[in-house]
C-alpha positions as a LaTeX table, in Angstrom:
\begin{tabular}{lrrr}
\hline
Residue & $x$ (\AA) & $y$ (\AA) & $z$ (\AA) \\
\hline
Met1 & $-32.08$ & 71.54 & $-43.16$ \\
Asn2 & $-34.77$ & 68.94 & $-43.62$ \\
Val3 & $-33.24$ & 65.49 & $-43.16$ \\
Ala4 & $-34.57$ & 64.14 & $-46.45$ \\
Glu5 & $-33.37$ & 67.22 & $-48.33$ \\
Ala6 & $-29.91$ & 66.79 & $-46.83$ \\
Ile7 & $-29.45$ & 63.49 & $-48.71$ \\
Arg8 & $-31.26$ & 64.40 & $-51.92$ \\
Gly9 & $-29.13$ & 63.57 & $-54.96$ \\
Arg10 & $-26.39$ & 62.30 & $-52.65$ \\
Leu11 & $-24.75$ & 59.11 & $-51.45$ \\
Val12 & $-25.51$ & 57.41 & $-48.14$ \\
Val13 & $-22.98$ & 54.85 & $-46.95$ \\
Ser14 & $-24.17$ & 51.84 & $-44.98$ \\
Cys15 & $-21.56$ & 51.05 & $-42.33$ \\
Gln16 & $-22.39$ & 47.66 & $-40.84$ \\
Ala17 & $-20.36$ & 44.69 & $-39.68$ \\
Gln18 & $-21.56$ & 41.94 & $-42.02$ \\
Asp19 & $-19.43$ & 39.17 & $-40.55$ \\
His20 & $-19.67$ & 37.97 & $-36.94$ \\
Gln21 & $-15.87$ & 37.92 & $-36.83$ \\
Ser22 & $-15.47$ & 41.41 & $-38.28$ \\
Pro23 & $-13.35$ & 43.85 & $-36.27$ \\
Phe24 & $-15.97$ & 46.47 & $-37.13$ \\
Leu25 & $-18.30$ & 44.99 & $-34.55$ \\
Asp26 & $-16.33$ & 47.22 & $-32.20$ \\
Thr27 & $-17.93$ & 50.68 & $-32.12$ \\
Ala28 & $-14.62$ & 52.55 & $-32.18$ \\
His29 & $-13.53$ & 50.68 & $-35.29$ \\
Met30 & $-16.90$ & 51.21 & $-36.95$ \\
Met31 & $-16.62$ & 54.93 & $-36.22$ \\
Ala32 & $-13.34$ & 55.02 & $-38.09$ \\
Met33 & $-15.10$ & 53.53 & $-41.11$ \\
Ala34 & $-18.05$ & 55.93 & $-40.80$ \\
Ser35 & $-15.73$ & 58.92 & $-40.41$ \\
Ala36 & $-13.85$ & 57.88 & $-43.54$ \\
Ala37 & $-17.14$ & 57.69 & $-45.46$ \\
Val38 & $-18.09$ & 61.20 & $-44.38$ \\
Leu39 & $-14.64$ & 62.51 & $-45.31$ \\
Gly40 & $-15.14$ & 60.92 & $-48.71$ \\
Gly41 & $-18.33$ & 62.89 & $-49.27$ \\
Ala42 & $-21.12$ & 60.69 & $-47.93$ \\
Ala43 & $-24.16$ & 62.84 & $-47.13$ \\
Gly44 & $-25.52$ & 60.34 & $-44.65$ \\
Leu45 & $-24.89$ & 57.03 & $-42.94$ \\
Arg46 & $-26.91$ & 53.89 & $-42.39$ \\
Gly47 & $-25.99$ & 52.11 & $-39.19$ \\
Gln48 & $-27.03$ & 48.92 & $-37.45$ \\
Gly49 & $-27.31$ & 48.65 & $-33.69$ \\
Val50 & $-28.05$ & 51.24 & $-31.05$ \\
Ala51 & $-24.43$ & 51.76 & $-29.96$ \\
His52 & $-23.20$ & 52.30 & $-33.51$ \\
Val53 & $-26.08$ & 54.63 & $-34.36$ \\
Arg54 & $-25.49$ & 56.74 & $-31.25$ \\
Ala55 & $-21.84$ & 57.13 & $-32.18$ \\
Met56 & $-22.55$ & 57.95 & $-35.85$ \\
Val57 & $-24.98$ & 60.72 & $-34.94$ \\
Ala58 & $-22.03$ & 62.65 & $-33.50$ \\
Leu59 & $-20.54$ & 62.97 & $-37.01$ \\
Gly60 & $-23.20$ & 65.54 & $-37.89$ \\
Val61 & $-24.80$ & 63.89 & $-40.94$ \\
Pro62 & $-28.23$ & 62.25 & $-41.15$ \\
Val63 & $-28.20$ & 58.71 & $-39.79$ \\
Val64 & $-30.57$ & 55.97 & $-40.90$ \\
Gly65 & $-30.77$ & 53.64 & $-37.93$ \\
Leu66 & $-31.87$ & 50.04 & $-37.79$ \\
Val67 & $-31.62$ & 47.01 & $-35.54$ \\
Lys68 & $-31.08$ & 43.54 & $-36.95$ \\
Arg69 & $-32.69$ & 41.05 & $-34.61$ \\
His70 & $-33.41$ & 37.46 & $-35.62$ \\
Thr71 & $-36.49$ & 35.78 & $-34.20$ \\
Pro72 & $-36.71$ & 31.97 & $-34.55$ \\
Gly73 & $-39.19$ & 31.03 & $-37.25$ \\
Asn74 & $-39.66$ & 34.58 & $-38.55$ \\
Pro75 & $-37.81$ & 36.05 & $-41.56$ \\
Val76 & $-38.33$ & 39.71 & $-40.58$ \\
Tyr77 & $-35.13$ & 40.91 & $-38.89$ \\
Ile78 & $-34.67$ & 44.58 & $-39.82$ \\
Thr79 & $-36.10$ & 46.60 & $-36.91$ \\
Pro80 & $-38.84$ & 44.05 & $-36.23$ \\
Gly81 & $-40.55$ & 45.67 & $-33.23$ \\
Arg82 & $-41.68$ & 48.86 & $-31.53$ \\
Ala83 & $-39.04$ & 48.48 & $-28.82$ \\
Asp84 & $-36.35$ & 48.61 & $-31.52$ \\
Val85 & $-37.82$ & 51.83 & $-32.89$ \\
Asp86 & $-37.85$ & 53.44 & $-29.46$ \\
Ala87 & $-34.23$ & 52.42 & $-28.84$ \\
Leu88 & $-33.05$ & 53.87 & $-32.16$ \\
Ile89 & $-34.83$ & 57.16 & $-31.58$ \\
Gly90 & $-33.28$ & 57.29 & $-28.13$ \\
Ala91 & $-29.89$ & 56.88 & $-29.80$ \\
Gly92 & $-30.58$ & 59.89 & $-32.01$ \\
Ala93 & $-31.44$ & 58.30 & $-35.37$ \\
Gln94 & $-33.08$ & 60.90 & $-37.61$ \\
Ile95 & $-34.46$ & 58.17 & $-39.86$ \\
Val96 & $-35.59$ & 54.73 & $-38.69$ \\
Ala97 & $-35.47$ & 51.92 & $-41.26$ \\
Ala98 & $-37.54$ & 48.76 & $-40.93$ \\
Asp99 & $-38.67$ & 45.78 & $-42.98$ \\
Ala100 & $-41.91$ & 46.84 & $-44.67$ \\
Thr101 & $-42.56$ & 43.75 & $-46.77$ \\
Asp102 & $-45.88$ & 41.94 & $-46.49$ \\
Arg103 & $-44.35$ & 39.26 & $-44.27$ \\
Pro104 & $-45.82$ & 38.99 & $-40.75$ \\
Arg105 & $-43.76$ & 40.62 & $-38.01$ \\
Pro106 & $-42.69$ & 38.84 & $-34.82$ \\
Gly107 & $-45.34$ & 39.12 & $-32.14$ \\
Gly108 & $-47.93$ & 40.25 & $-34.66$ \\
Glu109 & $-46.83$ & 43.89 & $-34.49$ \\
Arg110 & $-48.14$ & 46.13 & $-37.25$ \\
Leu111 & $-46.06$ & 48.27 & $-39.57$ \\
Ala112 & $-48.38$ & 51.23 & $-38.94$ \\
Asp113 & $-47.59$ & 51.08 & $-35.22$ \\
Leu114 & $-43.84$ & 51.24 & $-35.89$ \\
Ile115 & $-44.36$ & 54.21 & $-38.19$ \\
Ala116 & $-46.51$ & 55.98 & $-35.61$ \\
Ala117 & $-43.88$ & 55.38 & $-32.92$ \\
Thr118 & $-41.18$ & 56.76 & $-35.22$ \\
His119 & $-43.15$ & 59.93 & $-35.89$ \\
Ala120 & $-43.97$ & 60.31 & $-32.20$ \\
Gly121 & $-40.23$ & 60.32 & $-31.54$ \\
Gly122 & $-39.63$ & 63.04 & $-34.12$ \\
Ala123 & $-37.92$ & 60.88 & $-36.73$ \\
Leu124 & $-38.71$ & 59.90 & $-40.32$ \\
Phe125 & $-39.59$ & 56.33 & $-41.26$ \\
Met126 & $-37.86$ & 54.52 & $-44.13$ \\
Ala127 & $-39.70$ & 51.46 & $-45.39$ \\
Asp128 & $-37.36$ & 48.72 & $-46.63$ \\
Val129 & $-39.37$ & 46.97 & $-49.34$ \\
Asp130 & $-39.07$ & 44.31 & $-52.02$ \\
Ser131 & $-41.87$ & 45.30 & $-54.41$ \\
Val132 & $-44.08$ & 48.11 & $-55.65$ \\
Asp133 & $-47.05$ & 46.71 & $-53.73$ \\
Ala134 & $-45.08$ & 46.76 & $-50.48$ \\
Ala135 & $-43.95$ & 50.31 & $-51.20$ \\
Leu136 & $-47.48$ & 51.53 & $-51.82$ \\
Ala137 & $-48.76$ & 49.81 & $-48.67$ \\
Ala138 & $-45.98$ & 51.42 & $-46.63$ \\
Val139 & $-46.80$ & 54.86 & $-47.98$ \\
Asp140 & $-50.46$ & 54.31 & $-47.14$ \\
Ala141 & $-49.35$ & 53.43 & $-43.60$ \\
Gly142 & $-47.43$ & 56.70 & $-43.33$ \\
Ala143 & $-43.84$ & 55.93 & $-44.43$ \\
Asp144 & $-41.79$ & 59.02 & $-45.28$ \\
Leu145 & $-39.24$ & 57.29 & $-47.53$ \\
Val146 & $-39.16$ & 53.98 & $-49.36$ \\
Gly147 & $-35.98$ & 51.97 & $-49.90$ \\
Thr148 & $-35.43$ & 49.07 & $-52.30$ \\
Thr149 & $-33.25$ & 47.47 & $-49.62$ \\
Leu150 & $-34.94$ & 44.06 & $-49.69$ \\
Ala151 & $-35.38$ & 43.75 & $-53.46$ \\
Gly152 & $-34.12$ & 40.30 & $-54.43$ \\
Tyr153 & $-33.74$ & 39.09 & $-50.85$ \\
Thr154 & $-37.21$ & 37.67 & $-50.22$ \\
Gly155 & $-37.25$ & 35.18 & $-53.08$ \\
Ala156 & $-35.47$ & 31.90 & $-53.77$ \\
Thr157 & $-32.34$ & 33.40 & $-55.33$ \\
Val158 & $-30.50$ & 36.69 & $-54.95$ \\
Pro159 & $-29.69$ & 38.54 & $-58.20$ \\
Asp160 & $-26.16$ & 39.75 & $-58.81$ \\
Gly161 & $-26.89$ & 43.41 & $-59.48$ \\
Pro162 & $-29.25$ & 46.10 & $-58.18$ \\
Asp163 & $-32.93$ & 46.19 & $-59.10$ \\
Leu164 & $-33.03$ & 49.37 & $-61.18$ \\
Gly165 & $-36.42$ & 48.42 & $-62.55$ \\
Leu166 & $-37.92$ & 48.51 & $-59.08$ \\
Val167 & $-36.37$ & 51.93 & $-58.43$ \\
Ala168 & $-38.03$ & 53.21 & $-61.60$ \\
Ala169 & $-41.39$ & 51.64 & $-60.81$ \\
Ile170 & $-41.57$ & 52.88 & $-57.23$ \\
Ser171 & $-40.42$ & 56.34 & $-58.31$ \\
Arg172 & $-43.26$ & 56.40 & $-60.82$ \\
Trp173 & $-45.99$ & 55.33 & $-58.40$ \\
Cys174 & $-44.97$ & 56.55 & $-54.95$ \\
Pro175 & $-45.24$ & 60.19 & $-53.83$ \\
Val176 & $-42.36$ & 59.94 & $-51.33$ \\
Pro177 & $-38.57$ & 59.88 & $-51.86$ \\
Val178 & $-37.24$ & 56.57 & $-53.14$ \\
Ile179 & $-33.91$ & 55.40 & $-51.75$ \\
Ala180 & $-32.07$ & 52.97 & $-54.03$ \\
Glu181 & $-30.28$ & 50.29 & $-52.04$ \\
Gly182 & $-29.17$ & 46.72 & $-52.54$ \\
Arg183 & $-26.09$ & 45.40 & $-54.40$ \\
Tyr184 & $-24.84$ & 48.74 & $-55.73$ \\
Arg185 & $-21.17$ & 48.13 & $-56.45$ \\
Thr186 & $-20.07$ & 50.67 & $-59.06$ \\
Pro187 & $-20.40$ & 54.41 & $-59.67$ \\
Ala188 & $-22.16$ & 53.59 & $-62.95$ \\
Gln189 & $-24.87$ & 51.70 & $-61.07$ \\
Val190 & $-25.30$ & 54.62 & $-58.68$ \\
Ala191 & $-25.67$ & 57.02 & $-61.61$ \\
Ala192 & $-28.20$ & 54.68 & $-63.24$ \\
Ala193 & $-30.30$ & 54.65 & $-60.07$ \\
Phe194 & $-30.49$ & 58.44 & $-60.10$ \\
Asp195 & $-31.47$ & 58.29 & $-63.77$ \\
Glu196 & $-34.36$ & 56.01 & $-62.77$ \\
Gly197 & $-35.65$ & 58.52 & $-60.23$ \\
Ala198 & $-33.84$ & 57.69 & $-57.00$ \\
Trp199 & $-33.80$ & 60.42 & $-54.37$ \\
Ala200 & $-30.60$ & 59.05 & $-52.84$ \\
Val201 & $-28.51$ & 55.89 & $-53.16$ \\
Val202 & $-27.20$ & 53.72 & $-50.34$ \\
Val203 & $-23.99$ & 51.78 & $-50.88$ \\
Gly204 & $-22.79$ & 49.37 & $-48.24$ \\
Thr205 & $-20.64$ & 46.31 & $-48.85$ \\
Ala206 & $-18.74$ & 47.79 & $-51.81$ \\
Ile207 & $-17.44$ & 50.59 & $-49.58$ \\
Ser208 & $-17.59$ & 49.53 & $-45.96$ \\
Asp209 & $-17.04$ & 45.78 & $-45.86$ \\
Pro210 & $-13.33$ & 45.06 & $-46.40$ \\
Val211 & $-13.79$ & 41.47 & $-45.24$ \\
Asn212 & $-15.99$ & 40.48 & $-48.16$ \\
Thr213 & $-14.19$ & 42.79 & $-50.57$ \\
Thr214 & $-10.94$ & 41.00 & $-49.74$ \\
Arg215 & $-12.62$ & 37.63 & $-50.19$ \\
Arg216 & $-13.69$ & 38.59 & $-53.72$ \\
Phe217 & $-10.12$ & 39.39 & $-54.69$ \\
Val218 & $-8.72$ & 36.37 & $-52.90$ \\
Ser219 & $-11.10$ & 34.13 & $-54.87$ \\
Ala220 & $-9.25$ & 35.10 & $-58.05$ \\
Cys221 & $-5.90$ & 33.86 & $-56.75$ \\
Pro222 & $-4.63$ & 30.46 & $-57.99$ \\
His223 & $-3.85$ & 29.28 & $-54.46$ \\
Ala224 & $-6.90$ & 30.76 & $-52.75$ \\
Pro225 & $-8.40$ & 28.78 & $-49.87$ \\
Val226 & $-11.16$ & 26.47 & $-51.10$ \\
Glu227 & $-13.83$ & 28.37 & $-49.13$ \\
Ser228 & $-12.94$ & 31.60 & $-51.00$ \\
Arg229 & $-13.36$ & 30.20 & $-54.49$ \\
\hline
\end{tabular}
């Protein structure tokens, strides 16, 4: 089955260790989380890091792979370079996700070159964008899917909920599947994204980050640690 068709109208779960102290940095522990997501009905996974992606591929569902690599002085950190693309394809990622905003990439690499490298490796390219303009530019460069992953994360403040308006706008103007992602926390929000034209929806923290989920509940306790309030 075509990889994009396999996730159409379905949920993709992003399994990533968001905290540097998280036990899910360990691949075996992350695989337990990913396996639980698949057992729960996830049609695909989104994984960060070559080792985690390679392990997730063995679960038999489409895997969106990415590498988060911070470069001093540059805000682009989701699969910033061609070497990251090559490593993810080598790990078996069927879809490679990368920052496709209009911000300059480290080393001056071009988005089109990352897309070309992805296609040369036999994978699809998912453009993580923050606006309609970025989505259209990514499609012009050859992106196969567009995700609203970075909506709200490139400005001064981060909104509380998902950007459903951007899902609707990109769905209206872009001829490729639109993947809704970013701050989806409830089934109602997932349903709303599909109503706005999403091809698939990615949910991460609300499902696969027990560290931050626990912190949210702890913050409601009268004797919660100060840092949790």
